Short mmCIF file of C-alpha atoms in Angstrom, two decimals:
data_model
loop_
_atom_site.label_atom_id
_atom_site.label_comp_id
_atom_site.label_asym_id
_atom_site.label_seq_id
_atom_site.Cartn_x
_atom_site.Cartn_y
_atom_site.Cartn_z
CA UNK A 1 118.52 29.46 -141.45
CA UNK A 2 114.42 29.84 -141.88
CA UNK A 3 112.93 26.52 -142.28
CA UNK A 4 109.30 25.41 -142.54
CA UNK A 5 107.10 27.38 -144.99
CA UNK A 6 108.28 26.78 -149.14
CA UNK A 7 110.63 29.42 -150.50
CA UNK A 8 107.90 30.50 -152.73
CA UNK A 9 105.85 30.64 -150.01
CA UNK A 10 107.46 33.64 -148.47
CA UNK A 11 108.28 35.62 -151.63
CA UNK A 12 104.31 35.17 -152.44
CA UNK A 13 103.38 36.28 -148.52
CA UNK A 14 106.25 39.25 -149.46
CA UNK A 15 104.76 40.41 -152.52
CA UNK A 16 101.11 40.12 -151.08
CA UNK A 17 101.86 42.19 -147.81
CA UNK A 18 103.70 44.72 -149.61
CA UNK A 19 101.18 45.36 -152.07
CA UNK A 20 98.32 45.79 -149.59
CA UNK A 21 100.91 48.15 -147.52
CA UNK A 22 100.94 50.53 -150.58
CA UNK A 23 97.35 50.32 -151.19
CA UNK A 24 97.07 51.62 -147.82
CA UNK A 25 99.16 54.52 -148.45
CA UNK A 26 98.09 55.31 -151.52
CA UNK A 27 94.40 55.02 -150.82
CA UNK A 28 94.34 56.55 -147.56
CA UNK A 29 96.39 59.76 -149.18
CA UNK A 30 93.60 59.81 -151.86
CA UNK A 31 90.80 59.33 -149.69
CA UNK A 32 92.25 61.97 -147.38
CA UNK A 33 92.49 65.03 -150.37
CA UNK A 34 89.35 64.15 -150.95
CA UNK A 35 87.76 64.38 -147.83
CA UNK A 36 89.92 67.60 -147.36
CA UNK A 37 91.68 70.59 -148.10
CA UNK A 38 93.58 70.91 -144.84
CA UNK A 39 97.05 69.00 -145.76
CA UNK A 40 97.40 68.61 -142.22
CA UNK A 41 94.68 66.36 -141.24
CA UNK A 42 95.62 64.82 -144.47
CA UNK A 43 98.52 63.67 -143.43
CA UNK A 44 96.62 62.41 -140.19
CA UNK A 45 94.27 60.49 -142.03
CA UNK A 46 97.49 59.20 -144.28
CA UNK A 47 99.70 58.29 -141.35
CA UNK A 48 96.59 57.02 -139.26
CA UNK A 49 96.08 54.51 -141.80
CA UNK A 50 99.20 53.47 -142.34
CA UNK A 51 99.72 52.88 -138.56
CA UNK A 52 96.88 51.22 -138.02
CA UNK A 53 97.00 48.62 -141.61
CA UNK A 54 101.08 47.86 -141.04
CA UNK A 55 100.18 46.02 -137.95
CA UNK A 56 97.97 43.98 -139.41
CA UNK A 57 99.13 43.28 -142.52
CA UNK A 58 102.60 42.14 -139.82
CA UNK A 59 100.06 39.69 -138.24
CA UNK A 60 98.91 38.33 -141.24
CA UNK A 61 101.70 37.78 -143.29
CA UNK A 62 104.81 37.47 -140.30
CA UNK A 63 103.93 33.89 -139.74
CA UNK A 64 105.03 32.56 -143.02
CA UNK A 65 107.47 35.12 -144.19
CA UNK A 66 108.54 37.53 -141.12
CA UNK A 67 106.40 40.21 -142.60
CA UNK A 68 109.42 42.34 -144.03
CA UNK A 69 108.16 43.99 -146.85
CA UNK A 70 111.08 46.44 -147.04
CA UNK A 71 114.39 45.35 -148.68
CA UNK A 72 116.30 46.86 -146.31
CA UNK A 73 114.91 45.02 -143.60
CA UNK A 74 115.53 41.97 -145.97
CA UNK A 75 119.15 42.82 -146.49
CA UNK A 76 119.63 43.75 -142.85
CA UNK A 77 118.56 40.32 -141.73
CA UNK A 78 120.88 38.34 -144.20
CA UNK A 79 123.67 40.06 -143.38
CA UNK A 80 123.62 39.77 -139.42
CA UNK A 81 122.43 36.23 -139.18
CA UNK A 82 124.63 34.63 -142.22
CA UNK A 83 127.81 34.01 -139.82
CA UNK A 84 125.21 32.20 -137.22
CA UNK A 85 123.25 30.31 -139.36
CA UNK A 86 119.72 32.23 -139.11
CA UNK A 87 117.84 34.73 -141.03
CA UNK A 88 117.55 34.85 -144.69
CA UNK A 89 120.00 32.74 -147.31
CA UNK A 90 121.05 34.47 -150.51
CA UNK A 91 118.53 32.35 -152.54
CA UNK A 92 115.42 33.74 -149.99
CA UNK A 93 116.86 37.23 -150.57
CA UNK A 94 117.01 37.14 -154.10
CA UNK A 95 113.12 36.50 -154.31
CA UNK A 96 112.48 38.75 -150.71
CA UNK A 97 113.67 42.09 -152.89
CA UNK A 98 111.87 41.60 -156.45
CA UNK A 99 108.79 39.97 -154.20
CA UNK A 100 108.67 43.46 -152.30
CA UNK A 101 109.28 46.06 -155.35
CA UNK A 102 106.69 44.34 -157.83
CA UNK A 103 104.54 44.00 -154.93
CA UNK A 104 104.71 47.80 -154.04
CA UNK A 105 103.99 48.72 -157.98
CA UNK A 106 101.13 46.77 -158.01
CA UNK A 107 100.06 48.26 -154.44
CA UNK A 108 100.27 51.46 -156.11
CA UNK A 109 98.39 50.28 -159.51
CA UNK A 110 95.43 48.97 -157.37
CA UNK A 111 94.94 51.99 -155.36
CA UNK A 112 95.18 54.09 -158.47
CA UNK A 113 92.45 51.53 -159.88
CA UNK A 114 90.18 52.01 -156.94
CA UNK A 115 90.29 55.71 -156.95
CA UNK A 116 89.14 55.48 -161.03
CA UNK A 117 92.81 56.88 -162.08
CA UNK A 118 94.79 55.38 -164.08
CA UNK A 119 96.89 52.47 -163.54
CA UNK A 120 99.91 53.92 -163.47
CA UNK A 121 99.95 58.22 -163.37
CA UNK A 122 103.87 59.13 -162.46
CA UNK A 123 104.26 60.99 -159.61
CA UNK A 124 105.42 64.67 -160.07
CA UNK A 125 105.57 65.16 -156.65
CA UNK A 126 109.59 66.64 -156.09
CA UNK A 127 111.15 65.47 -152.35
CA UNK A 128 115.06 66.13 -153.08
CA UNK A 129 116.67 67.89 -150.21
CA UNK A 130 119.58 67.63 -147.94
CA UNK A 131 117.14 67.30 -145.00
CA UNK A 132 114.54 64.77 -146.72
CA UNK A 133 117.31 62.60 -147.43
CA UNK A 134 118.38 62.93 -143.67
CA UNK A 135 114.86 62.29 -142.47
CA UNK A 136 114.77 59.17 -144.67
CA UNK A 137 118.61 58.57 -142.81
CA UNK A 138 116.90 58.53 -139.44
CA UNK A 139 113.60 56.64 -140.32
CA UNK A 140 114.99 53.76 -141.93
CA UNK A 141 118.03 53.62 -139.06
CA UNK A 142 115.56 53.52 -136.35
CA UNK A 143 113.51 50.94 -137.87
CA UNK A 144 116.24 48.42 -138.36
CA UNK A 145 117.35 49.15 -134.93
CA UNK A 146 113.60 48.54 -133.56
CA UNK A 147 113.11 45.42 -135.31
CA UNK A 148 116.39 43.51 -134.63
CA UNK A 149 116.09 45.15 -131.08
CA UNK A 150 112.60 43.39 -130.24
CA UNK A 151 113.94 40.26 -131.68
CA UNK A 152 116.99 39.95 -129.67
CA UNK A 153 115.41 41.02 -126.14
CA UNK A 154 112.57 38.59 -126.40
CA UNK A 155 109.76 40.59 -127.34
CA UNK A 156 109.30 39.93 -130.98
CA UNK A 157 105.68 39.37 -130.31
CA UNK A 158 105.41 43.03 -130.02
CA UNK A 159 106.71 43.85 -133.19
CA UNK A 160 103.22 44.50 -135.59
CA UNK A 161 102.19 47.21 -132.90
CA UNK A 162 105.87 48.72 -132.22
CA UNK A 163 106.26 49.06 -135.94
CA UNK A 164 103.12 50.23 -137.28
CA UNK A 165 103.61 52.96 -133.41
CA UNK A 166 106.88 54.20 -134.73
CA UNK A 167 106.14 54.51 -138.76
CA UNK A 168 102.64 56.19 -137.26
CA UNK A 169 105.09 58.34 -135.44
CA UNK A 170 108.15 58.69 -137.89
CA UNK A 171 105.58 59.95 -140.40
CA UNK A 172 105.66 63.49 -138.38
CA UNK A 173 108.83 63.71 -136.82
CA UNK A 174 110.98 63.03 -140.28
CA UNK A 175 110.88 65.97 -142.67
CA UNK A 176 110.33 63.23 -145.06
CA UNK A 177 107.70 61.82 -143.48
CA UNK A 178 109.64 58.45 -143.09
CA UNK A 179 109.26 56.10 -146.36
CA UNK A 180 112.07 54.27 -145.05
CA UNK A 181 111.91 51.56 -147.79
CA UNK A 182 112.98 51.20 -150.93
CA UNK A 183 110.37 49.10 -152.80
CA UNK A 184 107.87 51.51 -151.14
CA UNK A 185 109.38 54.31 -152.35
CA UNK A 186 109.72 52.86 -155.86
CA UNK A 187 106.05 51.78 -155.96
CA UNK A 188 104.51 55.44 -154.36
CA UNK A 189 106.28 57.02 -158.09
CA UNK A 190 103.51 55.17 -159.80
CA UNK A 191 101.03 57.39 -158.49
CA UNK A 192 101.01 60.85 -158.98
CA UNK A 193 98.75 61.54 -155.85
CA UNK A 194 99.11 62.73 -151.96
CA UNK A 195 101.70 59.73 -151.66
CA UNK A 196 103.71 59.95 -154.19
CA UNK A 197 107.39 60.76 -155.06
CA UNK A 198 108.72 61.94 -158.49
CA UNK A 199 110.66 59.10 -160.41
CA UNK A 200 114.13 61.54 -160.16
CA UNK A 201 113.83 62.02 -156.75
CA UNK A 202 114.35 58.27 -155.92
CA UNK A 203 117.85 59.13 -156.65
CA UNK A 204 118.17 60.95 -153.45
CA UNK A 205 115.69 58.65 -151.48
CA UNK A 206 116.84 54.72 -151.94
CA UNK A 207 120.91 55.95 -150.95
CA UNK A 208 119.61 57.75 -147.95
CA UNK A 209 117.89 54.51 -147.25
CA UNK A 210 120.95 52.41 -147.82
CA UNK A 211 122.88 55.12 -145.41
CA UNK A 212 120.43 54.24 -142.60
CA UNK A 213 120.06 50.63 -143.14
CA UNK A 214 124.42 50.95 -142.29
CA UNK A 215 123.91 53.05 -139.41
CA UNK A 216 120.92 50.67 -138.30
CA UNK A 217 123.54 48.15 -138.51
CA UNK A 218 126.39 49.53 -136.75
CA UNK A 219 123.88 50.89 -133.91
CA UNK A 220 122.61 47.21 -133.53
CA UNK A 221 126.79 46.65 -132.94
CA UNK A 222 126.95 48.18 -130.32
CA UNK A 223 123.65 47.93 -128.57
CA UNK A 224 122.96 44.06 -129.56
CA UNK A 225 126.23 42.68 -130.81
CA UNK A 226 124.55 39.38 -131.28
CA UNK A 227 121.50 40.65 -132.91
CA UNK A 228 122.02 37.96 -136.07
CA UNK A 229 121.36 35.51 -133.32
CA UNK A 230 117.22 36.07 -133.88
CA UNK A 231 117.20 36.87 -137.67
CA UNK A 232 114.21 33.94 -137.72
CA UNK A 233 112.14 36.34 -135.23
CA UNK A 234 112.34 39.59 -137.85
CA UNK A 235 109.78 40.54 -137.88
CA UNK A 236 107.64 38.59 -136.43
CA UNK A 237 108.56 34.75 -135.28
CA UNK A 238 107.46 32.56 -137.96
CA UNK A 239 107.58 29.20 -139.46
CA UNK A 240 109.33 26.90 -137.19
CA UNK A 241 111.01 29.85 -135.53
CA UNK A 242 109.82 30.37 -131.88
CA UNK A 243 109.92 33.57 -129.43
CA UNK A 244 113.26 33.74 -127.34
CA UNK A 245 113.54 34.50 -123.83
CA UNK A 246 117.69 34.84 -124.57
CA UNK A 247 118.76 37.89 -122.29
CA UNK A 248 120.02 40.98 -124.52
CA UNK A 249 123.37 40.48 -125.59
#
């Protein structure tokens, strides 16, 4: 169980990193159609961005809440760690989720703000397909499978650069360029820019999500069985959590 840092605490550090996460992706997609036609080094400039900001926004906010900011992540540490004793309790999870979504609106409000839109423009930006949804399938799988990974072998201290690496990464090798998170993928509908997704086609998105957060899951089975062991290190050790040198089990 996570002790140290107030409840509150976390679901404020939560909602803060999540809503400078979508900042970053919204801004960085508006910035980048504005500095250019080419929707290639758009998506550069998008996914360049968001590699570089995750990390940091991991170092800044993983000491007091683990730096989630996805509720799959969330959900994927209270469900291996509740038979051990560590990760989230139902209470923290309850406030982790809404913390995160409200967060991601208001990430996409303020970069809509910045830009001189308005607050909230809904995205009309259509992303239903069999393969997006399998993209989103294999993004959000292989983040839950990094995470938990790095926390069980020891190396959670890696975990801001490995993360921000592979969603820098997942953004061109998914056909859906890898949301891989629910709240995100709620808040990038309040934006009808480069970033965005149409309201309808979160339909598709959030269960292809919940499919990989399950595969995630039964992957970490059979690579880590005892993966729930170092729910306090995801993502990041924090509060009175501390990095294990436990050999992968």
């Amino acid at each position: 169980m996570l002790m140290g840092a107030a409840t509150w605490r976390r679901a404020v550090a939560e909602f803060i990193g999540t809503l400078l996460l979508v900042a970053i992706v919204v801004g960085s997609g508006i910035m980048a159609t504005q500095l250019s036609d080419d929707i290639g080094i758009q998506l550069l400039a998008n996914s360049t961005a968001t590699a570089l900001g995750l990390p940091v926004l991991i170092l800044m906010c993983g000491p007091v809440s683990g730096a989630h900011f996805n509720p799959v992540v969330s959900l994927a540490d209270w469900w291996l760690g509740r038979r051990s004793g560590h990760g989230l309790t139902p209470r923290q999870l309850s406030l982790y989720v809404p913390a995160q979504v409200s967060g991601a609106i208001g990430g996409a409000v303020l970069a809509n703000l910045m830009f001189g839109l308005p607050a909230v423009t809904w995205s009309q930006h259509e992303r239903a397909a069999t393969g997006l949804w399998l993209g989103e399938v294999v993004a959000t799988a292989g983040l839950i499978l990094l995470v938990f990974a790095l926390a069980r072998s020891g190396r959670a201290n890696v975990a801001p650069a490995a993360v921000g690496a592979y969603i820098g990464a997942a953004y061109w090798f998914t056909s859906s360029t890898s949301f891989a998170n629910p709240a995100v993928s709620i808040g990038r509908a309040f934006t009808d820019t480069f970033a965005g997704i149409a309201p309808a086609s979160l339909v598709g998105f959030i269960p292809a999500q919940i499919l990989g957060l399950l595969v995630g899951v039964a992957l970490l089975a059979v690579l880590y069985p005892h993966a729930g062991e170092a729910a306090d290190l995801v993502t990041v050790p924090h509060d009175t959590a501390a990095s294990s040198s436990t050999p992968v089990t």
